[in-house]
Coordinates of N, CA and C in Angstrom, one line a residue:
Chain D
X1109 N 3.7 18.1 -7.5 CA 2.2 18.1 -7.7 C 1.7 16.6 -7.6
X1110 N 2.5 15.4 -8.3 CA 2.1 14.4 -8.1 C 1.9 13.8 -6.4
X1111 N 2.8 14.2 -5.9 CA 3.1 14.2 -4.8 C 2.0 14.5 -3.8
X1112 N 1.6 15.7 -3.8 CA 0.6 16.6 -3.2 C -0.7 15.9 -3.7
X1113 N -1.2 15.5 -4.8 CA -2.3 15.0 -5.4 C -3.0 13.7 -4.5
X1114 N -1.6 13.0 -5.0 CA -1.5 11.3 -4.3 C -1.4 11.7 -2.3
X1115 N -0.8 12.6 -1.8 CA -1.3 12.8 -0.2 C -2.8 13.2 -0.3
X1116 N -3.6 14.4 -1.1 CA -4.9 14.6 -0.8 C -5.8 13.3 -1.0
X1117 N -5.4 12.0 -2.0 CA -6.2 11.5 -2.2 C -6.2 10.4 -0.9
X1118 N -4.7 10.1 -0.7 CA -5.0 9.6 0.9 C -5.7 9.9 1.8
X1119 N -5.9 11.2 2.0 CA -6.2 11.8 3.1 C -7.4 11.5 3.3
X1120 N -8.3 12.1 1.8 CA -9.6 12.0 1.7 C -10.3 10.6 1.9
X1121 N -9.6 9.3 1.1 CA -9.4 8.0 1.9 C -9.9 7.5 3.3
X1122 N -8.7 8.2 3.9 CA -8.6 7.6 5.2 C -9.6 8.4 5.8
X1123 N -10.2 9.4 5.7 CA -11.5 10.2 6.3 C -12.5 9.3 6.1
X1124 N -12.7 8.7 4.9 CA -13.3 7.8 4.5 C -13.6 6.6 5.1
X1125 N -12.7 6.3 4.8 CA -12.3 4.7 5.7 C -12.5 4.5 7.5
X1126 N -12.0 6.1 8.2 CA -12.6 6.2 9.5 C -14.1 6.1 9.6
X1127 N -15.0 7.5 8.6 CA -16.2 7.3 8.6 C -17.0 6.1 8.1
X1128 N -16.8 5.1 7.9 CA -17.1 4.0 6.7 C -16.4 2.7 7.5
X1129 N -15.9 2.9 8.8 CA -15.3 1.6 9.7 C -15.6 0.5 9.8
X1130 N -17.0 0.7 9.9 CA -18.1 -1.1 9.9 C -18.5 -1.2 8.9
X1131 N -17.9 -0.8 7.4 CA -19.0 -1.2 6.2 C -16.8 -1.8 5.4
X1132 N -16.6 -2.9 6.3 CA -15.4 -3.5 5.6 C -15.6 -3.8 4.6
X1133 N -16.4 -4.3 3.9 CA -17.0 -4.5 2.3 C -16.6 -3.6 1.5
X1134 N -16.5 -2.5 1.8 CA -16.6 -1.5 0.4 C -15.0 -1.5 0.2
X1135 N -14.1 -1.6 1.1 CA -12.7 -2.2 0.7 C -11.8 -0.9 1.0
X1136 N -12.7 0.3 1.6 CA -11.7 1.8 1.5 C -10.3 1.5 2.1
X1137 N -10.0 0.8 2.8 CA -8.6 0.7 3.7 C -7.3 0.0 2.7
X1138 N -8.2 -0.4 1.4 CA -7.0 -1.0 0.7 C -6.1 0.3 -0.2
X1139 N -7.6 1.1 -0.3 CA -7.1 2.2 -1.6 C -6.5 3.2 -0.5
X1140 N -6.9 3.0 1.2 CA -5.8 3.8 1.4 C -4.3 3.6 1.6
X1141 N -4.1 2.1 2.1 CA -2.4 2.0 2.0 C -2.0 1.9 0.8
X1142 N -3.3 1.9 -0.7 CA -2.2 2.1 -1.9 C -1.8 3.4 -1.7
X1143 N -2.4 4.6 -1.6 CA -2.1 5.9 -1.9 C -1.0 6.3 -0.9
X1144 N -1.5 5.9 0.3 CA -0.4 6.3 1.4 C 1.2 5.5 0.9
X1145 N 1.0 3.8 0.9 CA 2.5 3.9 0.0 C 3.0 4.7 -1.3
X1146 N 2.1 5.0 -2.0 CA 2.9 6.0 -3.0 C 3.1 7.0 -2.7
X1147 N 2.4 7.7 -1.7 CA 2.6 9.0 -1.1 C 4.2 9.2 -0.6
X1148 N 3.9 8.0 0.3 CA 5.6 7.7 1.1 C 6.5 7.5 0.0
X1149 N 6.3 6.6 -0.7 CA 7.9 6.3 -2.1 C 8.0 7.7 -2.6
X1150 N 7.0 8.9 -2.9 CA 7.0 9.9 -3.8 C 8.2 10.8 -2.7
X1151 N 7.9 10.6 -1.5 CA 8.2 11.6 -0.6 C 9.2 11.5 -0.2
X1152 N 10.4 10.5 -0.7 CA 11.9 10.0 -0.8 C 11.9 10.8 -2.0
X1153 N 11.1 10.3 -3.0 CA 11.7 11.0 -3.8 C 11.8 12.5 -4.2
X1154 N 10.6 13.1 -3.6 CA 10.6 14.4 -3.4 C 12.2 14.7 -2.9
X1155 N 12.8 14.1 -1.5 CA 13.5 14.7 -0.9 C 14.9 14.5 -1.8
X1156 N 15.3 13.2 -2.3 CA 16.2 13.2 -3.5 C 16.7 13.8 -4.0
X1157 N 15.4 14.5 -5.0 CA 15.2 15.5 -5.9 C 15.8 17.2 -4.9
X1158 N 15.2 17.2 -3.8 CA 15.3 18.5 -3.3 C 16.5 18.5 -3.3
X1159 N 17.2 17.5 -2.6 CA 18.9 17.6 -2.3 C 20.3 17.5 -3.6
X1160 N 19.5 17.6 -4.5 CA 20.0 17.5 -6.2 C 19.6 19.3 -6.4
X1161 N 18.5 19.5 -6.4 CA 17.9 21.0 -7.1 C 17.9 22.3 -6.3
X1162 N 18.0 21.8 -5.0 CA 18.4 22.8 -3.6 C 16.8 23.9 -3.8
X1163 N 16.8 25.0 -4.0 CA 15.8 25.7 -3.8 C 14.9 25.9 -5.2
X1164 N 15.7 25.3 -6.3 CA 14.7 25.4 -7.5 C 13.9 24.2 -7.3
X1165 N 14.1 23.4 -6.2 CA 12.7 22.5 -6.1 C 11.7 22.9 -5.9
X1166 N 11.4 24.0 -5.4 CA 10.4 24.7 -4.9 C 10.0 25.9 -6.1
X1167 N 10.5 26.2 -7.3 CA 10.4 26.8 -8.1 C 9.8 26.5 -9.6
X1168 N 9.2 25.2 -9.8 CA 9.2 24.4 -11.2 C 8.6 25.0 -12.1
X1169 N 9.0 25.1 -13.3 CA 8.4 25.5 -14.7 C 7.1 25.3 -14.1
X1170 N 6.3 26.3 -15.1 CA 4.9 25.9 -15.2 C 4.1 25.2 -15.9
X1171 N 4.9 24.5 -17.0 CA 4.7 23.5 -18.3 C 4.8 21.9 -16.9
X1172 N 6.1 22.2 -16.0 CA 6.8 20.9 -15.6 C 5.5 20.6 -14.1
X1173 N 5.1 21.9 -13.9 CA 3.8 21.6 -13.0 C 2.6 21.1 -13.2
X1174 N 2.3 21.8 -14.6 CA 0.8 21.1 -15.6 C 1.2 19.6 -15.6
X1175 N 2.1 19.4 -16.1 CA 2.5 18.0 -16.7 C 2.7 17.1 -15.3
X1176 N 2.7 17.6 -14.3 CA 3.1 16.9 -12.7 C 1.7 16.7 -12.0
X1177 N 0.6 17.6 -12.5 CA -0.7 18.0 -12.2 C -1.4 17.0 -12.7
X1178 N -1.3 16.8 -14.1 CA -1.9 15.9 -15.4 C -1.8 14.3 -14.8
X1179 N -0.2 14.2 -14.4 CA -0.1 13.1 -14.1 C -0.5 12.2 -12.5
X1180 N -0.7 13.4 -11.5 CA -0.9 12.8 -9.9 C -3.2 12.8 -10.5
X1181 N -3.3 13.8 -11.0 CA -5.0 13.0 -11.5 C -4.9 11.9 -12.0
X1182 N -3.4 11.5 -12.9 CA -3.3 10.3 -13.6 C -3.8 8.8 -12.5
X1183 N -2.7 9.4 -11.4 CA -2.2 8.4 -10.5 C -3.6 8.1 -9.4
X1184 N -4.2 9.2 -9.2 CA -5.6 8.3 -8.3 C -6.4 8.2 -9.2
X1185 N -6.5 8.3 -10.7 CA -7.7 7.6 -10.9 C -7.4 6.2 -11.6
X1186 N -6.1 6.0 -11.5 CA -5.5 4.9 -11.6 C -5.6 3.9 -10.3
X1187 N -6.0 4.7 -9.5 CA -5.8 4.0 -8.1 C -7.5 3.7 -7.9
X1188 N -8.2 4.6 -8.0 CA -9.6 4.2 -7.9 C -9.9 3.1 -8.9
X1189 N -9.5 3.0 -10.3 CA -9.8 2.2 -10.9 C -9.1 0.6 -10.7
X1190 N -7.9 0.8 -9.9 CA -7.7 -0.5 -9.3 C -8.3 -1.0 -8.3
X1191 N -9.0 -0.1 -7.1 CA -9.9 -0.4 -6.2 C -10.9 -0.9 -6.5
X1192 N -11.8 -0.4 -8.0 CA -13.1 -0.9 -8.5 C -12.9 -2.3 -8.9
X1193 N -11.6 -2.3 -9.7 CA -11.7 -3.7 -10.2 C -11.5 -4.8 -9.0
X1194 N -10.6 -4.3 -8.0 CA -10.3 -5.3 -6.8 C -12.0 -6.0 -6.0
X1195 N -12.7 -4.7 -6.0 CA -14.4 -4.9 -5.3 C -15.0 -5.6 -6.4
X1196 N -14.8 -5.4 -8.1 CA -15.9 -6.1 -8.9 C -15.7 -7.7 -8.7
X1197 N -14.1 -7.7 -8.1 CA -13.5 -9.2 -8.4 C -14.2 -10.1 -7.1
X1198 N -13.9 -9.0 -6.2 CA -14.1 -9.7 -5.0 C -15.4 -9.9 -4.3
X1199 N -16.4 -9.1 -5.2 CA -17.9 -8.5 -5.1 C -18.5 -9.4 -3.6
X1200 N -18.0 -8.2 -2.6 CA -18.6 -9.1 -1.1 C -19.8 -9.3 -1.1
X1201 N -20.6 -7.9 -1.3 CA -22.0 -7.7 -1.4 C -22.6 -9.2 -2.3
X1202 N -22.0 -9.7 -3.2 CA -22.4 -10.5 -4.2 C -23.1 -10.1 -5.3
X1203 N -23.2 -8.5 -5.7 CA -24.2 -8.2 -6.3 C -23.8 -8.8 -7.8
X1204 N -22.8 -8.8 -8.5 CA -22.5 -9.1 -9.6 C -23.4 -10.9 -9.8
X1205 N -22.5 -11.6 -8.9 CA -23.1 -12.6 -8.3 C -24.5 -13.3 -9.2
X1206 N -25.0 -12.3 -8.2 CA -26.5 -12.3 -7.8 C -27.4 -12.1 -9.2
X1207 N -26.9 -10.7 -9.9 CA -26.9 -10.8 -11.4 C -27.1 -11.7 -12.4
X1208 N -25.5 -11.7 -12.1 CA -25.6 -13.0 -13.6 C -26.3 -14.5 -12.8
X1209 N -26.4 -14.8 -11.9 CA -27.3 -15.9 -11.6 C -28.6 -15.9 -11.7
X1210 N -29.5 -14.9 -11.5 CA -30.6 -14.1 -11.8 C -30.5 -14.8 -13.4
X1211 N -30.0 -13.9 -14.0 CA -30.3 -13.5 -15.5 C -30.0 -14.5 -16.6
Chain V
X596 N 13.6 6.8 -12.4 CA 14.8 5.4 -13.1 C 13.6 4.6 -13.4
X597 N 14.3 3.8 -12.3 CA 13.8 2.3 -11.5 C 13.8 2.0 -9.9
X598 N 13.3 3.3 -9.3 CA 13.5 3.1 -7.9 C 12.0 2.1 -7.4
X599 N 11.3 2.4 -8.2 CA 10.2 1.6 -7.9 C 10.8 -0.1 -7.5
X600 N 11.5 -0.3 -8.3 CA 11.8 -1.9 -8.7 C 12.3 -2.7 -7.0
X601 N 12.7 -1.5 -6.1 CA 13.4 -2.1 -5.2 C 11.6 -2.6 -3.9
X602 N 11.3 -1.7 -4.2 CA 9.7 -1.9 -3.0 C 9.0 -2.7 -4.1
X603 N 9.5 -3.6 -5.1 CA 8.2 -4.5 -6.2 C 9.2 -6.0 -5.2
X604 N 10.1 -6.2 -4.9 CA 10.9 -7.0 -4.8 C 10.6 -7.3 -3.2
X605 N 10.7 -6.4 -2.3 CA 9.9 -6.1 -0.7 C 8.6 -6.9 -1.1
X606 N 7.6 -6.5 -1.9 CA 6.2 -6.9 -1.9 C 6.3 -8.3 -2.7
X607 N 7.0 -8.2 -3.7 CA 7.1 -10.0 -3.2 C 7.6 -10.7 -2.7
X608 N 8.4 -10.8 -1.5 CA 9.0 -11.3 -0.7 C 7.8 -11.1 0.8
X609 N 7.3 -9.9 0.5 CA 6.0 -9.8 2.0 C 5.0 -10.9 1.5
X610 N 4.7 -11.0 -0.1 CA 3.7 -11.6 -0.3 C 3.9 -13.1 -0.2
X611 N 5.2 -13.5 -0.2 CA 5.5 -15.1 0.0 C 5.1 -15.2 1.3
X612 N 5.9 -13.9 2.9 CA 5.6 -14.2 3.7 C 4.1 -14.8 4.7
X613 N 3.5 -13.7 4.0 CA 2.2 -13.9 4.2 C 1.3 -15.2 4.0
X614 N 1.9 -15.2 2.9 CA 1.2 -16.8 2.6 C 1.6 -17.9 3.6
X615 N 3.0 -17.8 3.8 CA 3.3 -18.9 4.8 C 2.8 -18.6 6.0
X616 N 2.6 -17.5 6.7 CA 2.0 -16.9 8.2 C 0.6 -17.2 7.9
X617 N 0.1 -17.3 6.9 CA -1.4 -17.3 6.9 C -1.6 -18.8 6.8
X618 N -0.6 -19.9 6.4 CA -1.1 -21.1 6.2 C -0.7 -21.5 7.5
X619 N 0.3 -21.3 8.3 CA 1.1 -21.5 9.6 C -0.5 -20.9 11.0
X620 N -1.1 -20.3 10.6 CA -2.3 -19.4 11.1 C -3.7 -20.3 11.2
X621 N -3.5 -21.1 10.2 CA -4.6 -21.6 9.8 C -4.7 -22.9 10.3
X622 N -3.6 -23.7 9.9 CA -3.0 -25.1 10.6 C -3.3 -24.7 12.7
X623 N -2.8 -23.9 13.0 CA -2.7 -23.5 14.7 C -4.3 -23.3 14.8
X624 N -5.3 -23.0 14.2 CA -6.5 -22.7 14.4 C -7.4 -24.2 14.4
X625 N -6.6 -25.0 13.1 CA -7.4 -26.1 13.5 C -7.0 -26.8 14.2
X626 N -5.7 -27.5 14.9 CA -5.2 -27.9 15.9 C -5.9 -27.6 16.9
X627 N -6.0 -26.0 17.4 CA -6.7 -25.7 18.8 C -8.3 -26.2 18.8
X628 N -8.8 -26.1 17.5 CA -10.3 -26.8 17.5 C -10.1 -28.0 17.6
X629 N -9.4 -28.6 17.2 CA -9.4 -30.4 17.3 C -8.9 -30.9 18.8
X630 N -8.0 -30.0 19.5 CA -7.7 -30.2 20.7 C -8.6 -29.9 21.7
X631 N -10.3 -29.1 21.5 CA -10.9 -28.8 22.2 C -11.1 -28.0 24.0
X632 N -10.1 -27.3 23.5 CA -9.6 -26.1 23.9 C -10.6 -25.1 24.6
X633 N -10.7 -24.7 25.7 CA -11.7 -23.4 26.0 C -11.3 -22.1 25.7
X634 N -12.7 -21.7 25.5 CA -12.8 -20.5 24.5 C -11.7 -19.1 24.8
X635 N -11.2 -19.5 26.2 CA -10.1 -18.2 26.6 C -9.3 -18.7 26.3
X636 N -9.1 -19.9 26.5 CA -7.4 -20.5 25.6 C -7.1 -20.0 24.5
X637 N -8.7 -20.1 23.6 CA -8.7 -20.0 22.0 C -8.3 -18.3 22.0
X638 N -8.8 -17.6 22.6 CA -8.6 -16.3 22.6 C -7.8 -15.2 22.9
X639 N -6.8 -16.5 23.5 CA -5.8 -15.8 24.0 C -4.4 -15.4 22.9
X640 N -4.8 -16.1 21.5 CA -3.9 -15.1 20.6 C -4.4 -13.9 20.4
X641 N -3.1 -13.2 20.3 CA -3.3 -12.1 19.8 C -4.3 -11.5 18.7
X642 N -5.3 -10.6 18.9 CA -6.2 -10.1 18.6 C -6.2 -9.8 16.9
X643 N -4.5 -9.2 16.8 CA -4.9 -8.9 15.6 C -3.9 -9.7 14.7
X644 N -4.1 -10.7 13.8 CA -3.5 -11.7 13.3 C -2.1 -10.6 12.3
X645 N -1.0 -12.2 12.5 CA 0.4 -11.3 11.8 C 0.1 -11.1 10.2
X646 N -0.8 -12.3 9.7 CA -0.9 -12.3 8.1 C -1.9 -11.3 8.0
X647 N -2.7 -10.6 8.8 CA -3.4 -9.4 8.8 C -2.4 -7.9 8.9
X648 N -1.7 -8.2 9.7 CA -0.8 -7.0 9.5 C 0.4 -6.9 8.3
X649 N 0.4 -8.3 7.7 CA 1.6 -8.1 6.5 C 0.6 -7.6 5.7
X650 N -0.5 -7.7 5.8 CA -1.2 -7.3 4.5 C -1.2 -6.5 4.1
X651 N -1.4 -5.5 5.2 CA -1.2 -3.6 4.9 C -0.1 -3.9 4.5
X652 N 1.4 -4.1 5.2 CA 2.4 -3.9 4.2 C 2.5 -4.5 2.8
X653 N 1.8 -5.4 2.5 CA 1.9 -5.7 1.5 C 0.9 -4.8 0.3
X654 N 0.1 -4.4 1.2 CA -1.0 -3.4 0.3 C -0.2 -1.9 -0.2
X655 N 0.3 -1.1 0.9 CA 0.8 -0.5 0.5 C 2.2 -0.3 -0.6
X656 N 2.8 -1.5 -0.3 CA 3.8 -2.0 -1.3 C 4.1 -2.2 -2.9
X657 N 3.2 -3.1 -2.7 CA 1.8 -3.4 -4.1 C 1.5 -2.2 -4.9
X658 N 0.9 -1.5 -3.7 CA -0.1 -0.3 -4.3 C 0.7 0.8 -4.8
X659 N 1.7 1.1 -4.0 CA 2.5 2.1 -4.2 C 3.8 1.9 -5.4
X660 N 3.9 0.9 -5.9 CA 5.0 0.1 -6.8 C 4.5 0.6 -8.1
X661 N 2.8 -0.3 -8.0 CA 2.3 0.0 -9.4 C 1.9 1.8 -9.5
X662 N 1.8 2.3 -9.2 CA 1.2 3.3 -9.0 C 2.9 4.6 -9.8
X663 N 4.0 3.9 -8.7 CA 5.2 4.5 -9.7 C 5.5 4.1 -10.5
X664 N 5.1 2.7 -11.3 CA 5.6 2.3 -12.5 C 4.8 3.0 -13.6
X665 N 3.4 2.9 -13.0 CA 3.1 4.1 -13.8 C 3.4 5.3 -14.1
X666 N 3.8 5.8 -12.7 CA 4.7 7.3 -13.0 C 5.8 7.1 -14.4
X667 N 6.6 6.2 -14.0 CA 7.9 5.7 -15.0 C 7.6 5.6 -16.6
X668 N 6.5 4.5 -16.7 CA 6.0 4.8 -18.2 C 5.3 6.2 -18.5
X669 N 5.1 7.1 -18.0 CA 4.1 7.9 -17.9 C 5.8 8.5 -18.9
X670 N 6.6 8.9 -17.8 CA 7.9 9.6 -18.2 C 9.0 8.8 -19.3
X671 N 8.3 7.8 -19.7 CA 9.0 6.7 -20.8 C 9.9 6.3 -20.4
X672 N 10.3 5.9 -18.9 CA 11.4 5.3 -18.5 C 11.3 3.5 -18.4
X673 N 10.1 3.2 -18.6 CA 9.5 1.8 -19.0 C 8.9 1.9 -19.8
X674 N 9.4 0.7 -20.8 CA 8.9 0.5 -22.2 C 8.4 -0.9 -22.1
X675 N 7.3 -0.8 -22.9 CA 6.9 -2.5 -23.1 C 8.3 -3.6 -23.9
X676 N 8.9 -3.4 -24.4 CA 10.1 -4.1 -25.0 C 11.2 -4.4 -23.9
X677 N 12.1 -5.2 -24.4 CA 13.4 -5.4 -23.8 C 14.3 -4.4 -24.1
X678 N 15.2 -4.0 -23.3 CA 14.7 -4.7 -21.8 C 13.8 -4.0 -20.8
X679 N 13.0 -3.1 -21.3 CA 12.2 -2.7 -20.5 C 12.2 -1.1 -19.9
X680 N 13.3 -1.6 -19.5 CA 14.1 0.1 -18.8 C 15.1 1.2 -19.7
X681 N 14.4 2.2 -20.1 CA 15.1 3.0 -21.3 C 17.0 3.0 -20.6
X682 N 16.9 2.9 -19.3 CA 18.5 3.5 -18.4 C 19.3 2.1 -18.6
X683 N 18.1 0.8 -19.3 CA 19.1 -0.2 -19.2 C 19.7 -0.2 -20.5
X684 N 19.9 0.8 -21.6 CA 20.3 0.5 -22.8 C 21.7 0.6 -23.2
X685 N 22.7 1.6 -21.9 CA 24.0 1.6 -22.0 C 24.3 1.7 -20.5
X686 N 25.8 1.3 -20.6 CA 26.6 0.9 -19.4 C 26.3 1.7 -18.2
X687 N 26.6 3.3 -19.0 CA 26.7 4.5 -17.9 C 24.9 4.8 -17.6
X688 N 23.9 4.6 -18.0 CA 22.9 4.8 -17.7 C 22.1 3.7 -16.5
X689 N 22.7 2.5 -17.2 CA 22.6 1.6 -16.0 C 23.1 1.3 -14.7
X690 N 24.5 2.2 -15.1 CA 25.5 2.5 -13.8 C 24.5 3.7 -13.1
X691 N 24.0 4.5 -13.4 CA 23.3 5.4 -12.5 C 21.8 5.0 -12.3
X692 N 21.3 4.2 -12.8 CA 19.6 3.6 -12.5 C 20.2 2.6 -11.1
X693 N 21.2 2.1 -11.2 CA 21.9 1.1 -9.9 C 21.8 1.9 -9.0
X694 N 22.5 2.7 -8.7 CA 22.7 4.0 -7.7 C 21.1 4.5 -7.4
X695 N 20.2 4.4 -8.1 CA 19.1 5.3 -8.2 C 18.4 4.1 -6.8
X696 N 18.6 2.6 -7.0 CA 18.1 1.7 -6.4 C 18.3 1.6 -5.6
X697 N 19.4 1.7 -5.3 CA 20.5 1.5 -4.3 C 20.2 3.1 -3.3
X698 N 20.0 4.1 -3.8 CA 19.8 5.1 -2.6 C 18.3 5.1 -2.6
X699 N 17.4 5.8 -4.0 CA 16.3 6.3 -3.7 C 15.4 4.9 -3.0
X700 N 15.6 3.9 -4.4 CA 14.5 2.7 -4.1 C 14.7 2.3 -2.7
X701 N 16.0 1.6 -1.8 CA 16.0 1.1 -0.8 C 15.7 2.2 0.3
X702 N 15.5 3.5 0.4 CA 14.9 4.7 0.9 C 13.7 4.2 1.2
X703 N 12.6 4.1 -0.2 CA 11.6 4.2 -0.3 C 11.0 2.6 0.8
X704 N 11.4 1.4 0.6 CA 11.1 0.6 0.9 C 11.2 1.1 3.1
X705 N 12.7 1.2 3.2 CA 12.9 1.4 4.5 C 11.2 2.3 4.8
X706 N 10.9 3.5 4.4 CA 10.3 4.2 5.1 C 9.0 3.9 5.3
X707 N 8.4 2.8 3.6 CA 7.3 2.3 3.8 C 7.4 1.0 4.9
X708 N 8.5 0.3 5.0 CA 8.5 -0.2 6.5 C 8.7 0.1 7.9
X709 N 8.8 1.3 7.9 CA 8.8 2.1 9.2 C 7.8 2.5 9.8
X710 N 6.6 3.3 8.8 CA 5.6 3.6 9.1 C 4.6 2.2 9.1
X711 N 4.6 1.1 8.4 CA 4.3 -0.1 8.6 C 4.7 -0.7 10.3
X712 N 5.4 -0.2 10.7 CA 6.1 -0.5 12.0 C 5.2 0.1 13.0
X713 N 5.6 1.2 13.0 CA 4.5 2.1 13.7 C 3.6 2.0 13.8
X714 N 2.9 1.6 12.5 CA 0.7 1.2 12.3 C 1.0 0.2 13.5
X715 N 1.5 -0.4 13.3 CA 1.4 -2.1 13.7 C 1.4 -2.2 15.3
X716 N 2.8 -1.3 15.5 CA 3.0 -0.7 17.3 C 1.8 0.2 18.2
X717 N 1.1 0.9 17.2 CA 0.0 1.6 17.4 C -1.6 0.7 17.5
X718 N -1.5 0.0 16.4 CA -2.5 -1.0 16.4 C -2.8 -2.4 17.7
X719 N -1.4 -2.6 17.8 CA -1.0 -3.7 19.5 C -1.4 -3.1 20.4
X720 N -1.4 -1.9 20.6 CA -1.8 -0.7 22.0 C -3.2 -0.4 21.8
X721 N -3.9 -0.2 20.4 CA -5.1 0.0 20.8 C -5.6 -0.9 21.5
X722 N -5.6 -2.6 20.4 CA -6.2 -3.7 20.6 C -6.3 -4.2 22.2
X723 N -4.5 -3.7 22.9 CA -4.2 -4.2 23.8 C -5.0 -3.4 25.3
X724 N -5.3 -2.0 24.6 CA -5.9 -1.0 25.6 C -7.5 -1.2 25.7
X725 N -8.2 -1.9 24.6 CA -9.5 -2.8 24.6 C -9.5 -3.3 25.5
X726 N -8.4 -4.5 25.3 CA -8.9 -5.7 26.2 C -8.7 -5.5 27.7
X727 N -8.6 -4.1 28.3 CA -8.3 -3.8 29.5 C -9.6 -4.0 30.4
X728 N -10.1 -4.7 31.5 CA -11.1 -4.6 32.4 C -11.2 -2.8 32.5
X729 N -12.0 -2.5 32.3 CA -12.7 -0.8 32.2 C -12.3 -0.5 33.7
X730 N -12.0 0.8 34.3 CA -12.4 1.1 35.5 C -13.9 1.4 36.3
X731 N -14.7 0.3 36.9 CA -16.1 1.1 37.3 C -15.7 2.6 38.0
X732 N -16.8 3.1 37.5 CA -17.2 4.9 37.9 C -18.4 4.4 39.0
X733 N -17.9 5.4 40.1 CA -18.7 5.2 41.0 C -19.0 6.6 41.4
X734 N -20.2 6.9 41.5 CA -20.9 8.4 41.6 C -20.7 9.0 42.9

């Protein structure tokens, strides 16, 4: 599930990031090679795991799925919130900027 | 485990590179302006700079490192204390967190530099298919 979470959030990303191609500022192409690399590390590990658990990998508790569910929402809004902080720091637009110089 | 730990060690070893391709980048840029160079000379580097393409790897490296370490504390396999790694606390646990690095982590790194490969092979051909004189259409 973590696995599957962290590919949709890529995905949605990179949809992003194609439609959103001339607005480099807003930074979408970073938050997609974060997700895409965790997607890829998860997806060794996925296979790891498969070749350890053979067909029960495809069978998981449903406590071990909540708790795998819980934790891949964990992982992109961990990832959004590192994207936010990366744009507040880097604030292209200058709006933070612009703010506290204003004020 | 600690498979993460092997792609944290990649990303900073990309991240040294980068720095030195980006200061090596920068130095060649002002040289060519000081030598006063015409503008097809100037342009005749390659389109898409190398410290531009370590960066993806380094982004996804980065991104995807922290992203499992969180998974790891999430599963209490990193602890804020020493040594850090719940698998480093006895011989035989540490003997299999090694193994874990050694197959899964150096796994993970190879594949995130594969498809890093690929972007990169894909990215040279677009750029390279740009800079092609167009064929005129003639009606």
């Amino acid at each position: 599930m973590t696995l599957l979470l962290t590919v949709f959030a890529a995905v949605i990303t990179t949809a992003v990031w194609y439609f959103k191609a001339h607005d480099k500022k807003l930074m979408v192409g970073r938050l997609c090679l974060m997700y895409w690399g965790a997607s890829l590390m998860w997806t060794v590990d996925a296979v790891a795991e498969y070749m350890e658990l053979k067909e029960e990998f495809f069978t998981p508790a449903a406590a071990d799925m909540l708790n795998d569910a819980f934790l891949g929402a964990a992982v992109v809004a961990l990832g959004l919130v590192i994207w936010l902080a990366m744009l507040l720091i880097k604030d292209p637009k200058h709006v933070l900027r612009n703010t506290f110089i204003r004020n | 485990m600690a498979c993460f730990t092997a792609t944290l060690v990649e990303a900073v070893a990309v991240t040294i590179a980068k720095t030195v391709v980006k200061k090596k980048e920068k130095e060649r840029e002002t040289a060519l302006m000081q030598s006063g160079k015409t503008i097809e000379e100037k342009t005749a580097a390659p389109r898409i700079k190398l410290s531009e393409k370590l960066s993806w790897l380094n982004m996804m490296l980065w991104g995807g490192s922290v992203l499992l370490l969180f998974e790891h504390v999430w599963h209490g396999e990193v602890v804020p204390w020493f040594p850090f790694l719940t698998a480093a606390s006895s011989p035989e646990s540490t003997q299999t967190m090694l193994h874990e690095i050694m197959t899964v982590g150096v796994g993970m790194t190879v594949l995130v530099t594969a498809v890093w490969a690929v972007m990169v092979l894909a990215a040279d051909l677009i750029a390279g298919r740009s800079e092609e004189p167009s064929e005129e259409v003639t009606a």
